[in-house]
Every structure is written in structure tokens, then in C-alpha cells.
């Protein structure tokens, strides 16, 4: 799944359709092996795609890449149909949390051997690697990541006498309370920002749902998950975000742009919307990873982004694997990260984005990234999303355990189609 993209969501690529008018890159010659690649709209720039295509074809004589850009709307049904039929592309970009539902169809190529032997899978970001691994087999190969950070107003921090970002939750609460003064809000945190809540739950050792002997059940009512919700409630109270809406209603970047919000939690790309609405804030924005329970490491965050999969029925297995090896290797990971302001698929590659303040903060958080529960039915949970009304109920004073039990029961029912 993409971050709202929303780490995303959220996050991603400029269409290459304009290059040929039909979504494919031109230049195919007679006798060449044509490898078809589906990339999602706005995941990579035209220039990146062209650079990669030229380089790959030069290094792999007799292979030509047919890169076709896909729209996110309706992509699930399109991929599912392609996997069932006989005309699937050779490589497909998918949202990282979508891999389990495609793997459940039996239509994906198992790339566990390549992952362990050739691609250094032990170093992959967990939020990308974990959802790509189903029943011990690696079907999704991490491509890029994005996650939430704290975007802050440097002027408001300075006026409050805060000279450096907080490094743990206790400091964060204390600083936010200090910032929450007069007309200024210490933080804008909507009541139903459930991706942010998920990070707090994971930080406490809790889960949104867990698998037990093959069956999934909601676990928001566990003591650890309830502690995560309690911290969310404390933080949310240090601002005036709506308790009954998510971060898109109203768009939190527009609220922040008015200049009286000290902090908000979002992907760094939200800074563009802030600056567009209020150019005066262009040089006033700072970024830091969501603080963890201690100074030792940042807080756990939901990781959005993309994995790459290969349909099991591909007629070009060798070439498809070579495409993925190149796209997920150091050279093109570094290129993509710096071009698109993404987090590379390995923490060891994070120095490539150190010169980009927002992306660097995102990369530090991504090392602690997680993904949503690895159930093929999780999309049904998000479509119904009992987590949102649960959060609103608690913020409005409902008994947390009772509300969490009701939400957990609903999640359990949705995970059994």
C-alpha cells in the first residue's frame, strides 16, 4: 500500500506516457527479447526511466524494455486479471502491503533464492521486506520507501526557546506542551490518523492484528496496543485537530500553512503543499524523525512504498530477474532516491540522501519501519476501517478497552472473508 500517497502513504512517479502517446517506450527492433515492465504513475520520473532503460539495454544485449505506466485507480483488479491470464507483464510494481493478496492467488514467482544469495535481503528495510515475504517465501522485492516524519515550524520552535528537536517521547510531549500557547497549536494531529497510531502501538510492543495457527484476529485491545492509543490521546490533546476526521479532512498541510501550527506528522513531500499555500514558510520548515520511547532510536513508523513482483507465468524469467536485480541494486537505488526523494531499500544506502533534510529524517525513521498485518484480507479492513471510529470514541472519552474490543472484533470478522 502506498502512504497517502496520502507514506503512503506516502509517495511517487511522473508518467512516461507522453513519450509515445500510448504508455510504452519506443524503439523496439526485430529479434530482440521484449521485457514488459509495469510501473505506477508518479513512482519515477521520465528522466529516471529513460536513463535506466538505456543503461539496462546497453548492458543486456538483445533485450529491450517495454515500460508501461499504470494508474493506481483499478490497478488491483488489473493485476489480478493479468496474473490469472496468459498475457501478464514480466515485472510489476505494486504497493508493498499489496503483495500478500497477489501471492494468495498462486500467480507470483518465488525469489527467495535470489534474495538471500544475491540481493542481501537481510539488510532490506523491514517495512518493505516483511509484506513481500509470505509463508517464508519472498515474492515482493523492495524498491523504495516513504514514511512519516515530524514537519515543524522553526520560527515557532525558536519563539518557544526550543533549540533542537526532541529525541524521545517525554521530550516531545514537554516541547509540544510548551509550543501549545496562545494562538499557536503545539501540534496538528487529526483524531483518525491511524497510520500514526499504528507506529505508537508497535512502539509499545502491540499489534493491530496477529496470526495464531493460521487464523488472524484483531488485537487493539491488548495492553500494549492500549498504551499506544493512550500516548496518541496525550499528543493529540496538545493541539486542536478534529477528533472525528483524518489528516485529509481538512488537508493538514493547508492548516499548517496558516503559520500557527508548530508541528504536524506527514511525509516530507507535504512541505511542497505547505510552501505553495504560504511561500513565506519556504525556509522555515524543519524535519525530525518521530521520536521513540528513548533516545536510542526513533519511533516505529508505518512504511509505505513499492515492491517489485514477477508473475509466475512470465516467458522471460531470466530477464525479469535481471531487471529487478538492477532496479533494486545500489546504483539505481541511489539514483532513484536522490531523484525522487525516496528512502532506498537498505539502511546502508541512507547516506545517499543525507543532503536532503526531509528525506534524511525519513530514512532514519524507516530503519524502524513496519507494515500493516501480512494478511491477504487486510485490504478489507482498510476499506471498512474500524480503527478510525475507535480512535474518535476514545478521544471523546469512551472507555478505551471497551472501544478497542469492539474494533478488534470487527477486524477479526473482516479478516475471515
Short mmCIF file of C-alpha atoms in Angstrom, two decimals:
data_model
loop_
_atom_site.label_atom_id
_atom_site.label_comp_id
_atom_site.label_asym_id
_atom_site.label_seq_id
_atom_site.Cartn_x
_atom_site.Cartn_y
_atom_site.Cartn_z
CA UNK A 1 0.00 0.00 0.00
CA UNK A 2 1.15 3.50 -0.63
CA UNK A 3 1.41 6.12 2.11
CA UNK A 4 -1.25 8.58 1.32
CA UNK A 5 0.28 8.92 -1.28
CA UNK A 6 -1.93 10.24 1.44
CA UNK A 7 3.87 7.07 3.36
CA UNK A 8 1.63 6.19 1.53
CA UNK A 9 1.08 6.86 2.26
CA UNK A 10 3.07 8.40 1.46
CA UNK A 11 4.61 8.95 -2.16
CA UNK A 12 5.80 8.83 -6.24
CA UNK A 13 6.28 8.75 -10.30
CA UNK A 14 5.75 11.11 -13.35
CA UNK A 15 4.13 9.31 -16.27
CA UNK A 16 6.19 8.35 -19.29
CA UNK A 17 3.08 8.04 -21.44
CA UNK A 18 3.76 11.34 -23.14
CA UNK A 19 6.88 9.89 -24.71
CA UNK A 20 4.94 7.77 -27.13
CA UNK A 21 1.28 8.61 -26.62
CA UNK A 22 0.40 5.07 -25.59
CA UNK A 23 2.25 4.44 -22.34
CA UNK A 24 5.11 2.41 -23.86
CA UNK A 25 8.65 3.43 -24.59
CA UNK A 26 9.52 3.26 -28.29
CA UNK A 27 12.46 1.76 -30.10
CA UNK A 28 11.89 -1.97 -30.38
CA UNK A 29 13.93 -3.79 -33.02
CA UNK A 30 13.47 -7.08 -34.78
CA UNK A 31 14.67 -10.17 -32.97
CA UNK A 32 15.05 -8.52 -29.56
CA UNK A 33 13.57 -10.05 -26.41
CA UNK A 34 10.96 -7.60 -25.22
CA UNK A 35 10.55 -7.44 -21.45
CA UNK A 36 7.39 -5.68 -20.31
CA UNK A 37 7.52 -3.68 -17.08
CA UNK A 38 4.53 -2.08 -15.36
CA UNK A 39 5.42 0.91 -13.21
CA UNK A 40 2.90 3.01 -11.33
CA UNK A 41 2.14 6.60 -12.20
CA UNK A 42 4.33 9.07 -10.33
CA UNK A 43 6.72 6.46 -8.92
CA UNK A 44 9.69 7.53 -11.06
CA UNK A 45 10.38 10.47 -13.33
CA UNK A 46 10.51 10.26 -17.14
CA UNK A 47 14.22 11.01 -16.95
CA UNK A 48 14.92 8.20 -14.48
CA UNK A 49 13.00 5.67 -16.60
CA UNK A 50 14.84 6.72 -19.74
CA UNK A 51 18.25 6.54 -18.02
CA UNK A 52 17.51 3.11 -16.65
CA UNK A 53 16.16 1.82 -19.97
CA UNK A 54 19.23 2.98 -21.92
CA UNK A 55 21.66 1.60 -19.36
CA UNK A 56 19.91 -1.75 -18.98
CA UNK A 57 19.62 -2.34 -22.71
CA UNK A 58 23.29 -1.46 -23.20
CA UNK A 59 24.36 -3.92 -20.51
CA UNK A 60 21.97 -6.68 -21.66
CA UNK A 61 22.40 -7.12 -25.39
CA UNK A 62 19.30 -8.34 -27.20
CA UNK A 63 16.88 -7.16 -24.50
CA UNK A 64 14.50 -4.23 -24.91
CA UNK A 65 12.35 -2.84 -22.14
CA UNK A 66 8.73 -2.00 -22.73
CA UNK A 67 7.90 0.23 -19.76
CA UNK A 68 4.19 0.88 -19.36
CA UNK A 69 2.88 3.32 -16.75
CA UNK A 70 -0.26 2.29 -14.87
CA UNK A 71 -2.86 4.30 -12.98
CA UNK A 72 -3.46 3.47 -9.34
CA UNK A 73 -7.22 3.52 -9.79
CA UNK A 74 -8.37 -0.02 -10.54
CA UNK A 75 -4.85 -1.47 -10.55
CA UNK A 76 -5.71 -4.30 -8.14
CA UNK A 77 -8.25 -5.84 -10.47
CA UNK A 78 -5.97 -5.32 -13.46
CA UNK A 79 -3.03 -7.09 -11.81
CA UNK A 80 -5.22 -9.92 -10.54
CA UNK A 81 -6.60 -10.47 -14.03
CA UNK A 82 -3.11 -10.38 -15.54
CA UNK A 83 -1.82 -12.97 -13.07
CA UNK A 84 -4.70 -15.30 -13.93
CA UNK A 85 -4.38 -14.85 -17.67
CA UNK A 86 -1.59 -15.62 -20.07
CA UNK A 87 -0.56 -12.11 -21.04
CA UNK A 88 0.87 -10.73 -17.80
CA UNK A 89 3.83 -8.34 -17.92
CA UNK A 90 7.22 -9.62 -16.81
CA UNK A 91 7.79 -7.21 -13.90
CA UNK A 92 5.13 -5.32 -11.93
CA UNK A 93 5.44 -2.56 -9.34
CA UNK A 94 2.93 -2.99 -6.51
CA UNK A 95 2.29 -1.29 -3.19
CA UNK A 96 4.34 -3.07 -0.52
CA UNK A 97 1.34 -4.17 1.52
CA UNK A 98 -0.48 -5.50 -1.56
CA UNK A 99 1.95 -8.39 -2.07
CA UNK A 100 0.14 -10.90 0.21
CA UNK A 101 -3.13 -10.65 -1.71
CA UNK A 102 -1.36 -11.29 -5.02
CA UNK A 103 0.70 -14.12 -3.54
CA UNK A 104 -2.51 -15.77 -2.33
CA UNK A 105 -3.51 -16.27 -5.97
CA UNK A 106 -0.52 -18.54 -6.55
CA UNK A 107 0.49 -16.40 -9.51
CA UNK A 108 3.81 -14.96 -8.28
CA UNK A 109 7.36 -16.15 -8.82
CA UNK A 110 9.24 -17.11 -5.65
CA UNK A 111 12.51 -15.13 -5.49
CA UNK A 112 13.72 -16.33 -2.10
CA UNK A 113 16.94 -17.82 -3.51
CA UNK A 114 17.97 -14.66 -5.34
CA UNK A 115 17.04 -12.56 -2.31
CA UNK A 116 19.26 -14.50 0.06
CA UNK A 117 22.10 -15.37 -2.30
CA UNK A 118 22.46 -12.27 -4.46
CA UNK A 119 20.48 -9.31 -3.17
CA UNK A 120 21.36 -9.00 0.52
CA UNK A 121 17.81 -9.40 1.78
CA UNK A 122 18.95 -9.35 5.43
CA UNK A 123 19.67 -5.62 5.01
CA UNK A 124 16.35 -4.64 3.43
CA UNK A 125 14.10 -2.22 5.27
CA UNK A 126 11.70 -4.37 7.29
CA UNK A 127 8.64 -2.32 6.27
CA UNK A 128 9.26 -3.27 2.64
CA UNK A 129 10.67 -6.77 3.06
CA UNK A 130 8.17 -8.18 5.54
CA UNK A 131 4.98 -7.78 3.49
CA UNK A 132 6.83 -9.20 0.47
CA UNK A 133 7.55 -12.40 2.39
CA UNK A 134 4.59 -14.76 2.57
CA UNK A 135 4.83 -18.15 4.29
CA UNK A 136 8.62 -17.88 4.28
CA UNK A 137 8.91 -17.16 0.55
CA UNK A 138 9.99 -13.80 -0.87
CA UNK A 139 7.61 -12.74 -3.61
CA UNK A 140 7.96 -8.95 -3.33
CA UNK A 141 11.38 -7.30 -3.71
CA UNK A 142 11.74 -3.89 -2.00
CA UNK A 143 12.07 -0.98 -4.40
CA UNK A 144 11.60 2.26 -2.45
CA UNK A 145 10.11 3.51 0.79
CA UNK A 146 8.48 6.59 2.29
CA UNK A 147 7.23 7.22 5.79
CA UNK A 148 6.03 9.95 8.10
CA UNK A 149 8.24 12.40 9.93
CA UNK A 150 7.53 15.46 12.03
CA UNK A 151 7.48 18.67 9.99
CA UNK A 152 7.95 21.70 12.22
CA UNK A 153 7.90 25.49 12.08
CA UNK A 154 11.38 26.72 13.03
CA UNK A 155 10.13 30.18 13.98
CA UNK A 156 7.61 28.82 16.47
CA UNK A 157 10.22 26.49 17.96
CA UNK A 158 12.62 29.42 18.33
CA UNK A 159 9.97 31.65 19.93
CA UNK A 160 9.33 28.91 22.50
CA UNK A 161 13.04 28.63 23.27
CA UNK A 162 13.37 25.14 21.81
CA UNK A 163 16.77 24.90 20.15
CA UNK A 164 16.80 21.27 19.00
CA UNK A 165 14.20 18.64 18.09
CA UNK A 166 13.08 16.20 20.80
CA UNK A 167 14.67 12.76 20.77
CA UNK A 168 12.22 10.81 22.92
CA UNK A 169 8.53 10.81 23.71
CA UNK A 170 8.85 12.56 27.07
CA UNK A 171 10.77 15.46 25.49
CA UNK A 172 8.29 15.53 22.63
CA UNK A 173 5.31 15.90 24.94
CA UNK A 174 7.07 18.56 27.03
CA UNK A 175 8.12 20.58 23.98
CA UNK A 176 4.69 20.27 22.38
CA UNK A 177 3.02 21.50 25.56
CA UNK A 178 5.36 24.50 25.58
CA UNK A 179 4.53 25.22 21.93
CA UNK A 180 0.79 24.96 22.57
CA UNK A 181 0.38 28.55 23.74
CA UNK A 182 -1.91 31.40 22.79
CA UNK A 183 -2.96 31.22 19.16
CA UNK A 184 -0.29 28.63 18.34
CA UNK A 185 -1.05 24.90 18.37
CA UNK A 186 1.72 22.65 19.62
CA UNK A 187 0.78 20.06 17.03
CA UNK A 188 -1.94 19.45 14.48
CA UNK A 189 -2.93 15.80 14.81
CA UNK A 190 -6.26 14.69 13.40
CA UNK A 191 -8.19 12.22 15.51
CA UNK A 192 -8.27 9.44 12.91
CA UNK A 193 -4.65 9.37 11.70
CA UNK A 194 -4.49 5.62 12.19
CA UNK A 195 -1.15 5.11 10.43
CA UNK A 196 0.46 7.32 13.09
CA UNK A 197 -1.39 5.41 15.80
CA UNK A 198 -0.05 2.14 14.37
CA UNK A 199 3.51 3.36 14.98
CA UNK A 200 2.75 4.13 18.62
CA UNK A 201 1.11 0.71 19.04
CA UNK A 202 4.14 -1.04 17.55
CA UNK A 203 6.49 1.01 19.72
CA UNK A 204 4.73 -0.35 22.78
CA UNK A 205 5.06 -3.92 21.54
CA UNK A 206 1.47 -4.20 20.37
CA UNK A 207 -0.08 -5.18 17.03
CA UNK A 208 -3.14 -4.17 15.02
CA UNK A 209 -3.83 -7.85 14.35
CA UNK A 210 -1.96 -11.11 14.87
CA UNK A 211 -1.93 -14.55 13.27
CA UNK A 212 -2.41 -17.57 15.51
CA UNK A 213 -2.22 -21.04 13.92
CA UNK A 214 -3.33 -19.66 10.60
CA UNK A 215 -6.16 -17.50 11.89
CA UNK A 216 -5.97 -13.72 12.16
CA UNK A 217 -7.58 -11.69 14.93
CA UNK A 218 -7.68 -8.01 15.83
CA UNK A 219 -5.57 -7.07 18.87
CA UNK A 220 -6.21 -3.39 19.53
CA UNK A 221 -7.45 -4.34 22.98
CA UNK A 222 -4.12 -5.76 24.15
CA UNK A 223 -2.42 -3.83 26.99
CA UNK A 224 0.42 -2.79 24.68
CA UNK A 225 -1.92 -1.52 21.95
CA UNK A 226 -3.94 0.39 24.54
CA UNK A 227 -0.76 2.11 25.74
CA UNK A 228 -0.15 3.23 22.15
CA UNK A 229 -3.63 4.74 21.99
CA UNK A 230 -3.11 6.48 25.33
CA UNK A 231 0.02 8.19 24.03
CA UNK A 232 -1.84 9.23 20.89
CA UNK A 233 -4.54 10.79 23.04
CA UNK A 234 -1.98 12.73 25.10
CA UNK A 235 -0.28 14.09 21.98
CA UNK A 236 -3.48 14.88 20.12
CA UNK A 237 -4.74 16.95 23.05
CA UNK A 238 -1.83 19.39 22.62
CA UNK A 239 -3.47 20.87 19.53
CA UNK A 240 -6.91 21.44 18.09
CA UNK A 241 -7.09 18.82 15.39
CA UNK A 242 -10.58 17.38 14.75
CA UNK A 243 -11.32 14.23 16.72
CA UNK A 244 -13.73 12.83 14.13
CA UNK A 245 -11.72 13.20 10.92
CA UNK A 246 -8.44 12.09 9.38
CA UNK A 247 -5.50 14.18 8.19
CA UNK A 248 -7.09 14.78 4.80
CA UNK A 249 -10.23 16.46 6.21
CA UNK A 250 -9.31 19.24 6.09
CA UNK A 251 -5.92 18.80 4.38
CA UNK A 252 -3.47 19.25 7.23
CA UNK A 253 -0.88 20.95 5.03
CA UNK A 254 -3.36 23.78 4.39
CA UNK A 255 -3.93 24.20 8.13
CA UNK A 256 -0.19 24.19 8.83
CA UNK A 257 0.40 26.78 6.10
CA UNK A 258 -1.51 29.41 8.08
CA UNK A 259 1.59 29.73 10.26
CA UNK A 260 0.15 28.93 13.70
CA UNK A 261 0.88 25.18 13.79
CA UNK A 262 4.19 24.18 15.34
CA UNK A 263 4.25 20.55 14.15
CA UNK A 264 2.45 18.03 12.01
CA UNK A 265 3.12 14.39 11.16
CA UNK A 266 3.37 13.72 7.43
CA UNK A 267 5.67 12.55 4.67
CA UNK A 268 8.25 15.25 3.81
CA UNK A 269 6.61 15.77 0.43
CA UNK A 270 3.81 17.60 2.24
CA UNK A 271 6.21 20.52 2.51
CA UNK A 272 5.53 21.32 -1.15
CA UNK A 273 1.84 21.84 -0.43
CA UNK A 274 2.69 24.00 2.59
CA UNK A 275 5.06 26.18 0.60
CA UNK A 276 2.60 26.51 -2.26
CA UNK A 277 -0.09 27.74 0.14
CA UNK A 278 2.31 30.02 2.02
CA UNK A 279 5.62 30.76 0.25
CA UNK A 280 6.81 32.68 3.33
CA UNK A 281 7.29 29.35 5.12
CA UNK A 282 9.67 28.02 2.47
CA UNK A 283 12.79 28.45 4.62
CA UNK A 284 11.01 27.98 7.96
CA UNK A 285 10.41 24.24 7.78
CA UNK A 286 12.41 21.62 9.64
CA UNK A 287 12.12 17.86 9.91
CA UNK A 288 12.86 15.21 12.51
CA UNK A 289 12.02 11.51 12.87
CA UNK A 290 9.03 10.66 15.04
CA UNK A 291 10.62 10.27 18.49
CA UNK A 292 10.81 6.88 20.13
CA UNK A 293 10.36 5.87 23.74
CA UNK A 294 14.07 6.51 24.42
CA UNK A 295 16.93 8.38 22.76
CA UNK A 296 18.32 5.10 21.45
CA UNK A 297 16.27 5.02 18.27
CA UNK A 298 13.42 6.83 16.50
CA UNK A 299 9.85 5.71 16.90
CA UNK A 300 8.39 2.91 14.84
CA UNK A 301 6.58 4.14 11.71
CA UNK A 302 4.36 2.72 9.04
CA UNK A 303 6.42 2.26 5.88
CA UNK A 304 4.70 2.87 2.58
CA UNK A 305 6.33 2.31 -0.76
CA UNK A 306 6.63 -0.24 -3.51
CA UNK A 307 7.85 -3.77 -4.09
CA UNK A 308 8.54 -5.43 -7.43
CA UNK A 309 6.97 -8.77 -8.34
CA UNK A 310 7.30 -11.22 -11.23
CA UNK A 311 4.29 -13.22 -12.48
CA UNK A 312 4.94 -16.95 -12.28
CA UNK A 313 3.83 -17.34 -15.92
CA UNK A 314 6.43 -14.95 -17.32
CA UNK A 315 8.07 -16.15 -20.51
CA UNK A 316 11.20 -14.14 -19.68
CA UNK A 317 12.14 -15.24 -16.19
CA UNK A 318 15.89 -14.62 -16.54
CA UNK A 319 15.48 -11.13 -17.96
CA UNK A 320 12.78 -10.20 -15.45
CA UNK A 321 15.05 -11.20 -12.57
CA UNK A 322 17.82 -9.11 -14.15
CA UNK A 323 15.54 -6.06 -14.28
CA UNK A 324 14.69 -6.42 -10.60
CA UNK A 325 18.34 -7.01 -9.70
CA UNK A 326 19.27 -3.75 -11.41
CA UNK A 327 16.39 -1.63 -10.08
CA UNK A 328 16.97 -2.78 -6.51
CA UNK A 329 20.77 -2.67 -6.61
CA UNK A 330 22.95 0.10 -5.19
CA UNK A 331 23.45 2.09 -8.41
CA UNK A 332 19.79 2.57 -9.31
CA UNK A 333 18.61 2.70 -5.70
CA UNK A 334 20.88 5.67 -5.13
CA UNK A 335 19.75 7.30 -8.37
CA UNK A 336 16.04 6.80 -7.60
CA UNK A 337 16.36 8.02 -4.00
CA UNK A 338 18.11 11.26 -4.92
CA UNK A 339 15.92 11.87 -7.97
CA UNK A 340 12.58 11.23 -6.25
CA UNK A 341 13.40 11.99 -2.58
CA UNK A 342 12.69 8.40 -1.56
CA UNK A 343 14.27 6.19 1.06
CA UNK A 344 16.47 3.47 -0.53
CA UNK A 345 15.59 -0.15 0.19
CA UNK A 346 18.55 -0.66 2.56
CA UNK A 347 19.53 1.36 5.61
CA UNK A 348 23.16 1.14 4.45
CA UNK A 349 22.24 3.30 1.43
CA UNK A 350 20.71 6.09 3.55
CA UNK A 351 23.84 8.32 3.28
CA UNK A 352 22.82 8.93 -0.34
CA UNK A 353 20.02 11.25 0.87
CA UNK A 354 21.81 12.99 3.74
CA UNK A 355 21.86 16.23 1.76
CA UNK A 356 18.05 16.30 1.64
CA UNK A 357 16.78 17.26 5.11
CA UNK A 358 13.30 15.79 4.87
CA UNK A 359 14.38 12.59 3.16
CA UNK A 360 17.26 12.13 5.61
CA UNK A 361 14.83 12.36 8.55
CA UNK A 362 12.55 9.91 6.75
CA UNK A 363 15.43 7.46 6.22
CA UNK A 364 16.32 7.48 9.92
CA UNK A 365 12.74 6.61 10.77
CA UNK A 366 12.49 4.00 8.03
CA UNK A 367 15.07 1.86 9.81
CA UNK A 368 12.32 1.30 12.41
CA UNK A 369 9.59 0.86 9.81
CA UNK A 370 6.80 -1.69 9.83
CA UNK A 371 3.98 -2.66 7.52
CA UNK A 372 0.35 -3.49 8.16
CA UNK A 373 -0.56 -7.10 9.10
CA UNK A 374 0.56 -9.57 6.46
CA UNK A 375 -2.91 -10.96 5.74
CA UNK A 376 -4.30 -11.22 2.20
CA UNK A 377 -7.54 -9.80 3.62
CA UNK A 378 -6.07 -6.68 5.20
CA UNK A 379 -7.36 -4.52 2.33
CA UNK A 380 -10.89 -5.34 3.54
CA UNK A 381 -10.00 -3.95 6.98
CA UNK A 382 -8.79 -0.70 5.48
CA UNK A 383 -11.88 -0.42 3.28
CA UNK A 384 -14.18 -0.71 6.32
CA UNK A 385 -11.61 0.70 8.77
CA UNK A 386 -12.99 0.19 12.28
CA UNK A 387 -9.79 1.73 13.65
CA UNK A 388 -10.93 5.26 12.81
CA UNK A 389 -14.20 5.31 14.79
CA UNK A 390 -12.40 3.55 17.65
CA UNK A 391 -9.90 6.40 17.83
CA UNK A 392 -12.64 9.03 17.77
CA UNK A 393 -14.55 7.25 20.53
CA UNK A 394 -11.51 7.16 22.82
CA UNK A 395 -10.62 10.79 22.13
CA UNK A 396 -14.19 11.74 23.04
CA UNK A 397 -13.98 9.94 26.39
CA UNK A 398 -15.19 6.39 25.73
CA UNK A 399 -13.71 3.55 27.76
CA UNK A 400 -10.59 2.61 25.77
CA UNK A 401 -10.70 -1.14 26.42
CA UNK A 402 -14.38 -1.47 25.54
CA UNK A 403 -13.95 0.55 22.35
CA UNK A 404 -10.79 -1.36 21.44
CA UNK A 405 -12.52 -4.73 21.96
CA UNK A 406 -15.33 -3.72 19.60
CA UNK A 407 -12.84 -2.58 16.95
CA UNK A 408 -10.75 -5.73 17.38
CA UNK A 409 -13.80 -7.96 16.94
CA UNK A 410 -14.68 -6.12 13.75
CA UNK A 411 -11.12 -6.52 12.42
CA UNK A 412 -11.28 -10.23 13.20
CA UNK A 413 -14.52 -10.63 11.25
CA UNK A 414 -13.09 -8.76 8.25
CA UNK A 415 -10.01 -10.98 8.16
CA UNK A 416 -12.26 -14.00 7.55
CA UNK A 417 -13.88 -13.50 4.12
#
